[in-house]
PDB file of C-alpha atoms and ligand atoms in Angstrom:
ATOM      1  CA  UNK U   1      56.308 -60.930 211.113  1.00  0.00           C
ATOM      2  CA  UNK U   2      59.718 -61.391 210.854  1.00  0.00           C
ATOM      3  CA  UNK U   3      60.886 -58.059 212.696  1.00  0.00           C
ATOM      4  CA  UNK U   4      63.588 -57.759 215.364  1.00  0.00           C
ATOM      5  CA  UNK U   5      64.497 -55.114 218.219  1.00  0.00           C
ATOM      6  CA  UNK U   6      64.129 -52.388 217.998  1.00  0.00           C
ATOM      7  CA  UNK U   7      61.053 -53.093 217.353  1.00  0.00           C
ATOM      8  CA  UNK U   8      58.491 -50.099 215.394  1.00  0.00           C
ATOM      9  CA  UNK U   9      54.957 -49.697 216.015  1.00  0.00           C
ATOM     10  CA  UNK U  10      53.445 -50.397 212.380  1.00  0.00           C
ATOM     11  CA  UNK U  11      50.854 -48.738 211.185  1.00  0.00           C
ATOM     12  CA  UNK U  12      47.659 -50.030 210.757  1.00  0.00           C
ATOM     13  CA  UNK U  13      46.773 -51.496 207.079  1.00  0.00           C
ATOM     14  CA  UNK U  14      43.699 -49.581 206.900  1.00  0.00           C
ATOM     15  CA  UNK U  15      42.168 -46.145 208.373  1.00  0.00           C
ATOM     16  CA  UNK U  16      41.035 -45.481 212.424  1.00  0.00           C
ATOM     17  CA  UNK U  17      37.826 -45.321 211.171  1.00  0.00           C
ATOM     18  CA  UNK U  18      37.695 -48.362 208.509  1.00  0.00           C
ATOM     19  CA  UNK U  19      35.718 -50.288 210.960  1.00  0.00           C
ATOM     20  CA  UNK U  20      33.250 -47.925 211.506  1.00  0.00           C
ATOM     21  CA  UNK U  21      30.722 -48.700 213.173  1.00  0.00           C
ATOM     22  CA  UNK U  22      31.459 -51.983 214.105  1.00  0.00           C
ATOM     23  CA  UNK U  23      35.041 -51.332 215.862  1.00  0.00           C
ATOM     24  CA  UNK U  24      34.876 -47.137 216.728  1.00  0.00           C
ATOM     25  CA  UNK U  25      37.793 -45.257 215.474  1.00  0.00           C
ATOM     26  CA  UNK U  26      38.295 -43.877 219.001  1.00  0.00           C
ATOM     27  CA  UNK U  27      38.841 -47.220 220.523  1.00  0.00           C
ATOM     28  CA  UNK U  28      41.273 -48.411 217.336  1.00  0.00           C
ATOM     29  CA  UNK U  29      43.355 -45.174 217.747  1.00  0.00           C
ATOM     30  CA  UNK U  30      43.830 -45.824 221.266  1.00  0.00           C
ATOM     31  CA  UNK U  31      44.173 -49.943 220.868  1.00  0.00           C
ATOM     32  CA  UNK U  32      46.798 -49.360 218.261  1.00  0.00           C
ATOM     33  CA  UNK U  33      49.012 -45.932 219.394  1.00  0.00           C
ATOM     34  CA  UNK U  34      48.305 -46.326 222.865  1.00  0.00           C
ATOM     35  CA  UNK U  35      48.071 -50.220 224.102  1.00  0.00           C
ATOM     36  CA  UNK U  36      50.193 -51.504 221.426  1.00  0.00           C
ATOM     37  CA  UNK U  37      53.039 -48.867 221.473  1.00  0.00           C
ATOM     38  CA  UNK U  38      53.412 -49.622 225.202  1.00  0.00           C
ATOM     39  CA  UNK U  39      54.132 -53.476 224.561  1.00  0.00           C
ATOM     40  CA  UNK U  40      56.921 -52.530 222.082  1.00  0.00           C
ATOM     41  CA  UNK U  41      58.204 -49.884 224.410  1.00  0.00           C
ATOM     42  CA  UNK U  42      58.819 -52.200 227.174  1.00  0.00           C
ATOM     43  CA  UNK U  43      59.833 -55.070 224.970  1.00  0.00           C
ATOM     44  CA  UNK U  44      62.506 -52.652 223.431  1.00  0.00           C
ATOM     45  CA  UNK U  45      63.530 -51.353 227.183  1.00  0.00           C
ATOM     46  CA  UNK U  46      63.565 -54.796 227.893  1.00  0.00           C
ATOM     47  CA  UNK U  47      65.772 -56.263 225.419  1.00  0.00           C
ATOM     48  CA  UNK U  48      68.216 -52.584 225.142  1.00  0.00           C
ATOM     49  CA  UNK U  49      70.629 -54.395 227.503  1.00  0.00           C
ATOM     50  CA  UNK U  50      70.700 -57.813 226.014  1.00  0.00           C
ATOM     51  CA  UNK U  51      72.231 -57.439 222.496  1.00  0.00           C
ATOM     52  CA  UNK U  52      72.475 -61.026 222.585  1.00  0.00           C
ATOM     53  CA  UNK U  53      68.367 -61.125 222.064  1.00  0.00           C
ATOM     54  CA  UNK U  54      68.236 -58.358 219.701  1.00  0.00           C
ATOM     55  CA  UNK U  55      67.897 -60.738 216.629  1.00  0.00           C
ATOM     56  CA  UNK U  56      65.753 -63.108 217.484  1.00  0.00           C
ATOM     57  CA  UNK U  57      62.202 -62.334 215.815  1.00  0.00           C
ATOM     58  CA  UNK U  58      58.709 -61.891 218.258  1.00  0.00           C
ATOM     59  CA  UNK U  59      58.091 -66.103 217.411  1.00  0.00           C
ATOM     60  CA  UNK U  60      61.578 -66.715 218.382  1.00  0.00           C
ATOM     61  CA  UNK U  61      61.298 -64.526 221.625  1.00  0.00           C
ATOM     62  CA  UNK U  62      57.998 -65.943 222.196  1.00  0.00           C
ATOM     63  CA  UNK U  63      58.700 -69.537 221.372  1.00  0.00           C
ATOM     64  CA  UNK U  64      62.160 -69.342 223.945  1.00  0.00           C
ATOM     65  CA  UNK U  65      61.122 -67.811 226.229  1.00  0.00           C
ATOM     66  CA  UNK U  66      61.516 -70.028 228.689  1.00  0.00           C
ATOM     67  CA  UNK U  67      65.304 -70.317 228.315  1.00  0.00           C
ATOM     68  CA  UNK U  68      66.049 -66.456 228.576  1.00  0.00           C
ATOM     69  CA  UNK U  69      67.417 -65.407 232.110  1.00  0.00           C
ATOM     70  CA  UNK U  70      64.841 -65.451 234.709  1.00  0.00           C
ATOM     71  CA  UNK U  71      65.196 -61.559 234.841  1.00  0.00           C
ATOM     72  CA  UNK U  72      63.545 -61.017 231.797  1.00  0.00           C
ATOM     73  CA  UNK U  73      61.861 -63.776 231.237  1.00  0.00           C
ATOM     74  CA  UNK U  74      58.361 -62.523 232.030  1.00  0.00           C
ATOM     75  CA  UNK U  75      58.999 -59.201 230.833  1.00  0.00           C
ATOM     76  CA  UNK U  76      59.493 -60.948 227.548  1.00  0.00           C
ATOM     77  CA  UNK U  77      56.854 -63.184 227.528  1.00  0.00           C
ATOM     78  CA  UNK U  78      54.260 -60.507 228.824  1.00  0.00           C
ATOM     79  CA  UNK U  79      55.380 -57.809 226.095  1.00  0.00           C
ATOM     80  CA  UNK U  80      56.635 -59.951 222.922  1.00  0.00           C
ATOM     81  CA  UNK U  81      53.331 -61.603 223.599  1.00  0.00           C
ATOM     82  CA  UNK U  82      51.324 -58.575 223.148  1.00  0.00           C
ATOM     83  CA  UNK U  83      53.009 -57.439 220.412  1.00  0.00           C
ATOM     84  CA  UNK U  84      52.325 -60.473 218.557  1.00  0.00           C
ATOM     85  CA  UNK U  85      48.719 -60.916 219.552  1.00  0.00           C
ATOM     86  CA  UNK U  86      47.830 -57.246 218.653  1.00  0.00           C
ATOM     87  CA  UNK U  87      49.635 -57.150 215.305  1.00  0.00           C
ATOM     88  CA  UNK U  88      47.854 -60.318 214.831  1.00  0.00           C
ATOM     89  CA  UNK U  89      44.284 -58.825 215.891  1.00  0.00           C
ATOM     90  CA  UNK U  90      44.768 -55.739 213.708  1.00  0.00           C
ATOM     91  CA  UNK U  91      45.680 -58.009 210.483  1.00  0.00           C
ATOM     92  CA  UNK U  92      43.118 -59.659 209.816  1.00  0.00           C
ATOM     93  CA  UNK U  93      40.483 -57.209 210.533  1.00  0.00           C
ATOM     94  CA  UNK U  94      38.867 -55.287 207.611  1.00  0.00           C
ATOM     95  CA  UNK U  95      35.384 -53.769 206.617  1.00  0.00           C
ATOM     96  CA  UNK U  96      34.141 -55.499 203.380  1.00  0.00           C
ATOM     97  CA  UNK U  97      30.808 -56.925 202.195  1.00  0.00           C
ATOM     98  CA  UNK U  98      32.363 -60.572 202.667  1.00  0.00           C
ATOM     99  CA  UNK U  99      31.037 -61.514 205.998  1.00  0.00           C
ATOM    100  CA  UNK U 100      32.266 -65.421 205.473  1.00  0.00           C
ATOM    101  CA  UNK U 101      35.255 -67.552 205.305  1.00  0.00           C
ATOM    102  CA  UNK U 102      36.559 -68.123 201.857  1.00  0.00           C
ATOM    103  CA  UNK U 103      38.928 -71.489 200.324  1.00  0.00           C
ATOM    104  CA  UNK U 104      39.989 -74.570 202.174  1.00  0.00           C
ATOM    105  CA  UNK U 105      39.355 -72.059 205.356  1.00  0.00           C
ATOM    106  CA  UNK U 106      35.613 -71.998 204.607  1.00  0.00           C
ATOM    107  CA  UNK U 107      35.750 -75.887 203.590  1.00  0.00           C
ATOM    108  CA  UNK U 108      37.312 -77.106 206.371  1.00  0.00           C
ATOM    109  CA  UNK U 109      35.526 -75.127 208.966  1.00  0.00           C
ATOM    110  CA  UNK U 110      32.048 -76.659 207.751  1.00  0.00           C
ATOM    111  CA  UNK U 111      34.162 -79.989 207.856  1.00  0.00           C
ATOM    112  CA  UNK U 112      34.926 -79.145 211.446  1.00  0.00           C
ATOM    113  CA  UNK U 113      32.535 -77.641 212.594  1.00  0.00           C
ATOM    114  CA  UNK U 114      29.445 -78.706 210.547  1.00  0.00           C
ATOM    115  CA  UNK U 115      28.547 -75.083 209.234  1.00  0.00           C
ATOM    116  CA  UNK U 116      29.628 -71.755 209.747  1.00  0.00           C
ATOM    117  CA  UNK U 117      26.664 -70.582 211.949  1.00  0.00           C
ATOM    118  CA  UNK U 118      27.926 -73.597 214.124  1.00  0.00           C
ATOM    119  CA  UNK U 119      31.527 -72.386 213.842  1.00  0.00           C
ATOM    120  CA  UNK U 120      30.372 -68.881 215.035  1.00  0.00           C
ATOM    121  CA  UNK U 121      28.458 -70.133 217.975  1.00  0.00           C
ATOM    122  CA  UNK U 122      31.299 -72.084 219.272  1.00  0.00           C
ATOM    123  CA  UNK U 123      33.360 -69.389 218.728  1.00  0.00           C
ATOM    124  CA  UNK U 124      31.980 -66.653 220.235  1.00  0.00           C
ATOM    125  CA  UNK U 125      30.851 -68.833 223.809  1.00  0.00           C
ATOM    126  CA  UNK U 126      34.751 -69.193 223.663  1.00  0.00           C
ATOM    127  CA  UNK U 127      35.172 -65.661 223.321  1.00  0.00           C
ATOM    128  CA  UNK U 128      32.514 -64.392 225.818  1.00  0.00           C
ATOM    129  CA  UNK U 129      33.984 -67.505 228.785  1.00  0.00           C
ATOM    130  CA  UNK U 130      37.970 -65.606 228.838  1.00  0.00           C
ATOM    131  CA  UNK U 131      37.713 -64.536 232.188  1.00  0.00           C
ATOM    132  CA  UNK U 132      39.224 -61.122 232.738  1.00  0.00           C
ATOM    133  CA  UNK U 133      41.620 -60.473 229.944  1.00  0.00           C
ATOM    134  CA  UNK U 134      42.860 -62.272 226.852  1.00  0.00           C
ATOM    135  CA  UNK U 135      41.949 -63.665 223.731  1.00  0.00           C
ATOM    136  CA  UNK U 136      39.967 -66.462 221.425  1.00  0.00           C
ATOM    137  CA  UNK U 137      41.800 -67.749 218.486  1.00  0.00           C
ATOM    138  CA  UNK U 138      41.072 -70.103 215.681  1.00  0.00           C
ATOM    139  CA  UNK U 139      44.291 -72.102 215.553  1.00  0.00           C
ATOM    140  CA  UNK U 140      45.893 -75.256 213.664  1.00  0.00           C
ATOM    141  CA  UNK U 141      46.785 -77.816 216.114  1.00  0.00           C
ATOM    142  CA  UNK U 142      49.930 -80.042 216.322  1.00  0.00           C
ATOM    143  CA  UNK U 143      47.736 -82.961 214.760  1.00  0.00           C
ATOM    144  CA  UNK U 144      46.835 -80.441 211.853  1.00  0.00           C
ATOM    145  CA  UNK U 145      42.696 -79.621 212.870  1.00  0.00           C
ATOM    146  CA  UNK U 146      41.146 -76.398 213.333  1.00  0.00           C
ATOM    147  CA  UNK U 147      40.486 -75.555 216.940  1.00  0.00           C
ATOM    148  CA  UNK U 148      39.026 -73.057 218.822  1.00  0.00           C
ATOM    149  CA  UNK U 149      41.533 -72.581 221.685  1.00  0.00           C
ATOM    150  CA  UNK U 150      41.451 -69.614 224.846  1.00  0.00           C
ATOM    151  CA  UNK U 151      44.573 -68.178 225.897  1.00  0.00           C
ATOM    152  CA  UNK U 152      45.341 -65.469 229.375  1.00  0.00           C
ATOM    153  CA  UNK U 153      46.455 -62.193 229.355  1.00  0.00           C
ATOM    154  CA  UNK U 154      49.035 -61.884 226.648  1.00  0.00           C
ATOM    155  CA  UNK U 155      49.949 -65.709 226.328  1.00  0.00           C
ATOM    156  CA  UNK U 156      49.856 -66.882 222.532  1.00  0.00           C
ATOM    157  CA  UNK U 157      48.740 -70.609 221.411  1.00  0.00           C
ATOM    158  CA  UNK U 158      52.345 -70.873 219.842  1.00  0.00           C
ATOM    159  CA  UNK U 159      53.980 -72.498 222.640  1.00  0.00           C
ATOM    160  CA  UNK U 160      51.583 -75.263 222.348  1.00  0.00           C
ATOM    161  CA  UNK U 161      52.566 -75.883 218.720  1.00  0.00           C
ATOM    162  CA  UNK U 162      49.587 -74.839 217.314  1.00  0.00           C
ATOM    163  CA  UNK U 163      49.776 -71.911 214.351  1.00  0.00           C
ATOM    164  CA  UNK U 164      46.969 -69.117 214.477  1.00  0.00           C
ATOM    165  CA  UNK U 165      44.678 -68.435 211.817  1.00  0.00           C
ATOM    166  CA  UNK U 166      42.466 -65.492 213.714  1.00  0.00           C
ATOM    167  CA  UNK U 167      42.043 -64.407 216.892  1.00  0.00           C
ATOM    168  CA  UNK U 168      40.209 -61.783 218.679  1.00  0.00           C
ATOM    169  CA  UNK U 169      41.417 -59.252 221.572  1.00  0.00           C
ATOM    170  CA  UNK U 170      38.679 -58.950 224.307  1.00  0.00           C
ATOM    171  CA  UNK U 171      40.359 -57.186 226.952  1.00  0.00           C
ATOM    172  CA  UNK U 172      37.589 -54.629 227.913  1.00  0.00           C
ATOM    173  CA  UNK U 173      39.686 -52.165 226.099  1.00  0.00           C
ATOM    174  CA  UNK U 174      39.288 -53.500 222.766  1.00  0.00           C
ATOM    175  CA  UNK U 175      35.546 -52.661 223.275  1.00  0.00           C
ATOM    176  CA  UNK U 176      34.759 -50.663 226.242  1.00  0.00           C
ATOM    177  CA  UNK U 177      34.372 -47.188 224.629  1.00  0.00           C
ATOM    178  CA  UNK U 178      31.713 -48.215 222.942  1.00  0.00           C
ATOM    179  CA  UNK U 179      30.289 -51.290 223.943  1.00  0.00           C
ATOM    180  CA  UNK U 180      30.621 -50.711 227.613  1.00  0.00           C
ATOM    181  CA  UNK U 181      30.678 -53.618 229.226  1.00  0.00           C
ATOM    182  CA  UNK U 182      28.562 -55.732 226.486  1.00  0.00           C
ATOM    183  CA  UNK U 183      31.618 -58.027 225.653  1.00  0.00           C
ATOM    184  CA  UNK U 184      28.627 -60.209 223.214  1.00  0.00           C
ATOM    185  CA  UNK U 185      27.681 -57.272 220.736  1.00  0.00           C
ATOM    186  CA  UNK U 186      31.717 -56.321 220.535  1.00  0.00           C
ATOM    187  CA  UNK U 187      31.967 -59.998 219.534  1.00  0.00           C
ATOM    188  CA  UNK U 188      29.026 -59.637 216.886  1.00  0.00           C
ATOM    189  CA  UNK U 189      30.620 -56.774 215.626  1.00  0.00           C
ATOM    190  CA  UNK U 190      33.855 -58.418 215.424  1.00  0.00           C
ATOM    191  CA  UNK U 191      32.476 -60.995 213.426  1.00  0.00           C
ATOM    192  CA  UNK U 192      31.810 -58.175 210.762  1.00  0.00           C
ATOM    193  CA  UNK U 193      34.988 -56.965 210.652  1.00  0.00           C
ATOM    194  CA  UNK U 194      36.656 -60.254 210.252  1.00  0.00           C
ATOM    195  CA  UNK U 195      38.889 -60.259 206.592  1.00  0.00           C
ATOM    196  CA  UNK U 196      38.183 -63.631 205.924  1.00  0.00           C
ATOM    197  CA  UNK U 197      40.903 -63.831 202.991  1.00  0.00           C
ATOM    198  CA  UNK U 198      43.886 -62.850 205.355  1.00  0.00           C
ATOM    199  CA  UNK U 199      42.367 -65.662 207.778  1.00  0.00           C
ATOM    200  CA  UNK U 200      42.575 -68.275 204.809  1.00  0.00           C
ATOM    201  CA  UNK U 201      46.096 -67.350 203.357  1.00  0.00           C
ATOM    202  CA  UNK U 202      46.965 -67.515 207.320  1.00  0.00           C
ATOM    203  CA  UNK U 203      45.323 -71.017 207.523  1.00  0.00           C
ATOM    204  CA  UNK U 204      47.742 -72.187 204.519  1.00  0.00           C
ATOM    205  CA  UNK U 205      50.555 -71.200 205.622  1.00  0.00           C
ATOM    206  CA  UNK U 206      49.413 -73.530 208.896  1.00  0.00           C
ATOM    207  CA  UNK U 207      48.346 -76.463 206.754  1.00  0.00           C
ATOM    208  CA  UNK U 208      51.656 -76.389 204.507  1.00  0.00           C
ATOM    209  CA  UNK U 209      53.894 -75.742 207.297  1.00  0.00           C
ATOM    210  CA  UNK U 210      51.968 -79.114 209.096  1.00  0.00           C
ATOM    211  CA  UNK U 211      52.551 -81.430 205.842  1.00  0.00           C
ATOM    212  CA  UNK U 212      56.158 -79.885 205.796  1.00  0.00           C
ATOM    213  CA  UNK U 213      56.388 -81.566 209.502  1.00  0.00           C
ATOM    214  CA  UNK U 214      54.726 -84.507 208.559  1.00  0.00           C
ATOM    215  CA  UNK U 215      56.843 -85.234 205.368  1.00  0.00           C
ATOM    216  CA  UNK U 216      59.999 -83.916 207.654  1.00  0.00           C
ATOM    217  CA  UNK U 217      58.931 -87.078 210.147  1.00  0.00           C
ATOM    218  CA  UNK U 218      57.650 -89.449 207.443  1.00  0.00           C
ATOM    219  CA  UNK U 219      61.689 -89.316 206.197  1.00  0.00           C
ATOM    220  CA  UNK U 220      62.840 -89.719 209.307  1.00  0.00           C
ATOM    221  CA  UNK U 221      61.362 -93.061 208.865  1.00  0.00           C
ATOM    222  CA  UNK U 222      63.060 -94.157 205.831  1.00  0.00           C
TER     223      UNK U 222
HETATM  224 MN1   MN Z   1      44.385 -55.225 223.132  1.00  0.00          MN
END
């Protein structure tokens, strides 16, 4: 995700209807063309009158936020922050007949978690206790464990130095077409959507960018 302004809409690495019928392909065309496309029409409008921005990446936007001028710094957080989040959410979604975490992903989640079924549980009370809008993500923390971490409205875990591995969207209108307002069975059907390989190459790139820190600091020691 190394894009700049202006930034494109890309399309989705699979069909509307791939999720069928766990994620409905009315609900993905409108998540994707409709939601998304918004957030990088406003972060574009945005950012039009501040070359100056223009080549810093989504991370970099996201992660600096707080040092752009106060007149677009929310606009910028809001927006690059749902860019991010949804392009996130859409990437590592896929229907295949692997329903579990695969790697050091799958090893390290029994490690931290005790099991997967455990793992699942935890996750999905975190997913079901966002109140109003926003998101549950597995992340890498700064002390390099898996966590399961909440964050509002469009916020993203990166300011807090930790690096995602999955998250998912529950703002009512990643489900509401057709789970109503049964935010538990979207999350079940999430959970069989989840592509499990893109979660472990994202998981790492977490763990070698961590030891990269760690060996960065260990030489600062020298
Ligand atoms: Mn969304």
């Amino acid at each position: 995700m190394n894009e700049h302004y202006e930034f494109v809409n890309i399309p989705l690495p699979y069909a509307y209807d791939a999720l069928e019928p766990y994620i409905d392909e009315k609900t993905m065309h409108l998540h994707h063309d409709k939601h998304l496309q918004t957030y990088i029409d406003n972060l574009n409008k945005t950012l039009k009158e501040y070359p100056q921005y223009q080549k810093l990446s989504l991370e970099q936007l996201i992660m600096n936020a707080g040092e752009l001028p106060q007149t677009i710094r929310t606009a910028v957080n809001n927006n690059a922050g749902g860019v991010y989040n949804h392009q996130f959410y859409f990437s590592n979604l896929m229907n295949q007949s692997n329903k579990k975490p695969v790697g050091m992903l799958a090893e390290d989640i029994d490690t931290t978690f005790g099991s997967f079924a455990e793992f699942q549980k935890s996750f999905k009370a975190a997913a079901a206790s966002v109140f109003g809008s926003g998101y549950a993500w597995l992340v890498v923390d700064g002390d390099g464990t898996l966590k399961i971490v909440m964050t509002p409205n469009q916020n993203t875990p990166l300011p807090h130095n930790m690096c995602p591995v999955l998250n998912i969207d529950v703002w009512e209108h990643a489900y509401y077409l057709k789970h109503y307002n049964v935010r538990a069975d979207y999350i079940d059907d999430w959970f069989q959507v989840v592509n499990w390989n893109q979660a472990n190459e994202n998981y790492v790139i977490c763990m070698e960018a961590f030891y990269g820190q760690q060996e960065l600091k260990f030489a600062a020691f020298q």
